[in-house]
Each structure stands twice: as structure tokens, then as C-alpha cells.
């Protein structure tokens, strides 16, 4: 059922809603959870559960599920796509051809990806999948995470600033939490430097967007490839005129195959819950 008036919808149905399906754009805050006395489960269509008040869910004994694994390949593929699009100016080149500019001369030289150092913030499922792909491009890989992964063959940096100073390509691939909000700040951007680029396929608030905009406008970093933004679908318009920026509308997992897999997993979790079985992919 679709409702344009949320307040009225909640008034009419609050006492019968037993499950919420959330997403990266629609979550469940404490007020919504409190407003639904019959709520039993939140099944999130996506891997990031930052829009759901997990503390409140725990407190009220409401399980939360997400859709890990099924989307990892897509997000990692897109990350490599963003890096290549940015360094090789693929979107700019496409515009160059379409606008007829090629007739006036060749496109200028761009930047090689193979062999560049790649620094990954967050070596979870997606970070690891990005690392594997970047290895195939002969890129030395390093990472930052809260704790060193003892079994990882990649180089660990205990701070994001150190990681950024030692990376050409800095990839944000960690979950959004209060600790990782603005994990890419002015200091990190300055450490990345004019030859470095930042790729954000995590969440907009991982990056301090106004600092990113000024770093780009002032040439303090080399470019940015962004699939996510602080206030989606609003994107800072200062970025629209920059050739060293590639902007995507939060499409990391947006393929027919993966979105179908995610939907199946959402439904399988709901089914398991209502049949009294173990949840497939519980978060809390
Ligand atoms: O952003 C998408 C997700 O969290 O799956």
C-alpha cells in the first residue's frame, strides 16, 4: 500500500504493522519504532543500516536484518569503474565526443590506474572485494580499520591520515557509525594531496562534503569519484563544472541481478521470522 501522508498512514496502521522494510534512504528512528507497538522485525533492503536506530531495536528486542554478500560484487565493480572513470576521464571523454569537440583536436592525456597505491578505509566484505580487484591492476593495497586484521596480507595504517598520505586512490568502504562520520576530513584530504583522489562508495557523511568541495576547488586533492552524498539527492552544485569529479546517483548495488537478490533476501528474512526460524542475515 502506498501513502503520501505518513502521519495519517501511521495513525491508521500503527497498531497492525509488524514489520518494516527499510533501505539506505528510508530507515526507522526511535520515534517510528516507539510509534509501532506491534513491530517485530526490521528487514533492511541494503547492507548499511545507519538509518535504523539499532540501540532502540536492541532495547525493544526487535531484530534487524540486512542484505550483505549479495551486493558485494556490484559495489566493488562500481568502485573500480569509478576509479577508472575518474583517472581516465571516461565521462569527460564521452562528453568530448558527443559535443563534437574531437574534430578540433585530440583529448588531453589522463592518469594511469595500474600500479597506483590504493588505500581502503574499512576492510570488510566490500573493502576486501575492492582490494582483490585492485590487485589485478597491480596496485599495492593498504588499509585502515579500527584494528589490524592479522590475517590480511595488505599493509595496515593505524590512522586514516597516514593511509591517505601513502595512497594515490583513497576508497571509503566502511559502515557509517558515529565514529566514522566525517572520517575523511580536511586533514585527511590534505594528506591525500593534489595527486590523490577520493572514491566514496560508502555513505555521504563519511566525507566532510564542504571540506571536499573546497579541497577540489582549491586543487588540494586531485579528484573525487562519488556514489554517495551527505544530503541525497542534493549534490553540491560547485562540483558540476569540475572535470576531475565523477558523480553517480547512489547506484552501487543497482543492477537487476543484485537488486533481485537483495529483495529475495529481505523476503527470506521476513519469512524466517514469521515462521519462527533463524534469521538468515541478522544485524542485531
Ligand atoms: O547503499 C546501499 C546499501 O547500504 O546497501
mmCIF file with all atom_site columns, N, CA and C and ligand atoms in Angstrom, residues 24 46-48 71 203 250 253 262, ligand 1:
data_model
loop_
_atom_site.group_PDB
_atom_site.id
_atom_site.type_symbol
_atom_site.label_atom_id
_atom_site.label_alt_id
_atom_site.label_comp_id
_atom_site.label_asym_id
_atom_site.label_entity_id
_atom_site.label_seq_id
_atom_site.pdbx_PDB_ins_code
_atom_site.Cartn_x
_atom_site.Cartn_y
_atom_site.Cartn_z
_atom_site.occupancy
_atom_site.B_iso_or_equiv
_atom_site.pdbx_formal_charge
_atom_site.auth_seq_id
_atom_site.auth_comp_id
_atom_site.auth_asym_id
_atom_site.auth_atom_id
_atom_site.pdbx_PDB_model_num
ATOM   1  N N  . UNK A 1 24  ? 18.629 2.297  2.208  1.00 0.00 ? 24  UNK A N  1
ATOM   2  C CA . UNK A 1 24  ? 19.647 3.305  2.538  1.00 0.00 ? 24  UNK A CA 1
ATOM   3  C C  . UNK A 1 24  ? 19.044 4.692  2.672  1.00 0.00 ? 24  UNK A C  1
ATOM   4  N N  . UNK A 1 46  ? 19.379 -3.527 1.836  1.00 0.00 ? 46  UNK A N  1
ATOM   5  C CA . UNK A 1 46  ? 20.672 -2.857 1.711  1.00 0.00 ? 46  UNK A CA 1
ATOM   6  C C  . UNK A 1 46  ? 21.578 -3.380 2.801  1.00 0.00 ? 46  UNK A C  1
ATOM   7  N N  . UNK A 1 47  ? 22.860 -3.083 2.670  1.00 0.00 ? 47  UNK A N  1
ATOM   8  C CA . UNK A 1 47  ? 23.788 -3.604 3.683  1.00 0.00 ? 47  UNK A CA 1
ATOM   9  C C  . UNK A 1 47  ? 24.000 -2.614 4.825  1.00 0.00 ? 47  UNK A C  1
ATOM   10 N N  . UNK A 1 48  ? 23.957 -1.317 4.516  1.00 0.00 ? 48  UNK A N  1
ATOM   11 C CA . UNK A 1 48  ? 24.179 -0.292 5.533  1.00 0.00 ? 48  UNK A CA 1
ATOM   12 C C  . UNK A 1 48  ? 22.910 -0.064 6.342  1.00 0.00 ? 48  UNK A C  1
ATOM   13 N N  . UNK A 1 71  ? 25.378 -8.062 -2.570 1.00 0.00 ? 71  UNK A N  1
ATOM   14 C CA . UNK A 1 71  ? 25.675 -6.833 -3.313 1.00 0.00 ? 71  UNK A CA 1
ATOM   15 C C  . UNK A 1 71  ? 27.164 -6.517 -3.387 1.00 0.00 ? 71  UNK A C  1
ATOM   16 N N  . UNK A 1 203 ? 28.960 5.962  2.473  1.00 0.00 ? 203 UNK A N  1
ATOM   17 C CA . UNK A 1 203 ? 27.841 6.855  2.752  1.00 0.00 ? 203 UNK A CA 1
ATOM   18 C C  . UNK A 1 203 ? 28.350 8.293  2.645  1.00 0.00 ? 203 UNK A C  1
ATOM   19 N N  . UNK A 1 250 ? 24.000 7.213  -6.268 1.00 0.00 ? 250 UNK A N  1
ATOM   20 C CA . UNK A 1 250 ? 23.899 6.117  -5.287 1.00 0.00 ? 250 UNK A CA 1
ATOM   21 C C  . UNK A 1 250 ? 23.392 4.838  -5.966 1.00 0.00 ? 250 UNK A C  1
ATOM   22 N N  . UNK A 1 253 ? 24.654 -0.837 -5.790 1.00 0.00 ? 253 UNK A N  1
ATOM   23 C CA . UNK A 1 253 ? 24.084 -2.189 -5.910 1.00 0.00 ? 253 UNK A CA 1
ATOM   24 C C  . UNK A 1 253 ? 22.978 -2.244 -6.961 1.00 0.00 ? 253 UNK A C  1
ATOM   25 N N  . UNK A 1 262 ? 18.797 -9.006 -3.491 1.00 0.00 ? 262 UNK A N  1
ATOM   26 C CA . UNK A 1 262 ? 18.541 -8.286 -2.236 1.00 0.00 ? 262 UNK A CA 1
ATOM   27 C C  . UNK A 1 262 ? 17.072 -8.429 -1.824 1.00 0.00 ? 262 UNK A C  1
HETATM 28 O O1 . LIG B 2 .   ? 23.746 1.814  -0.038 1.00 0.00 ? 1   LIG B O1 1
HETATM 29 C C1 . LIG B 2 .   ? 23.326 0.733  -0.147 1.00 0.00 ? 1   LIG B C1 1
HETATM 30 C C2 . LIG B 2 .   ? 23.360 -0.292 0.858  1.00 0.00 ? 1   LIG B C2 1
HETATM 31 O O2 . LIG B 2 .   ? 23.617 0.006  2.024  1.00 0.00 ? 1   LIG B O2 1
HETATM 32 O O3 . LIG B 2 .   ? 23.141 -1.447 0.503  1.00 0.00 ? 1   LIG B O3 1
#
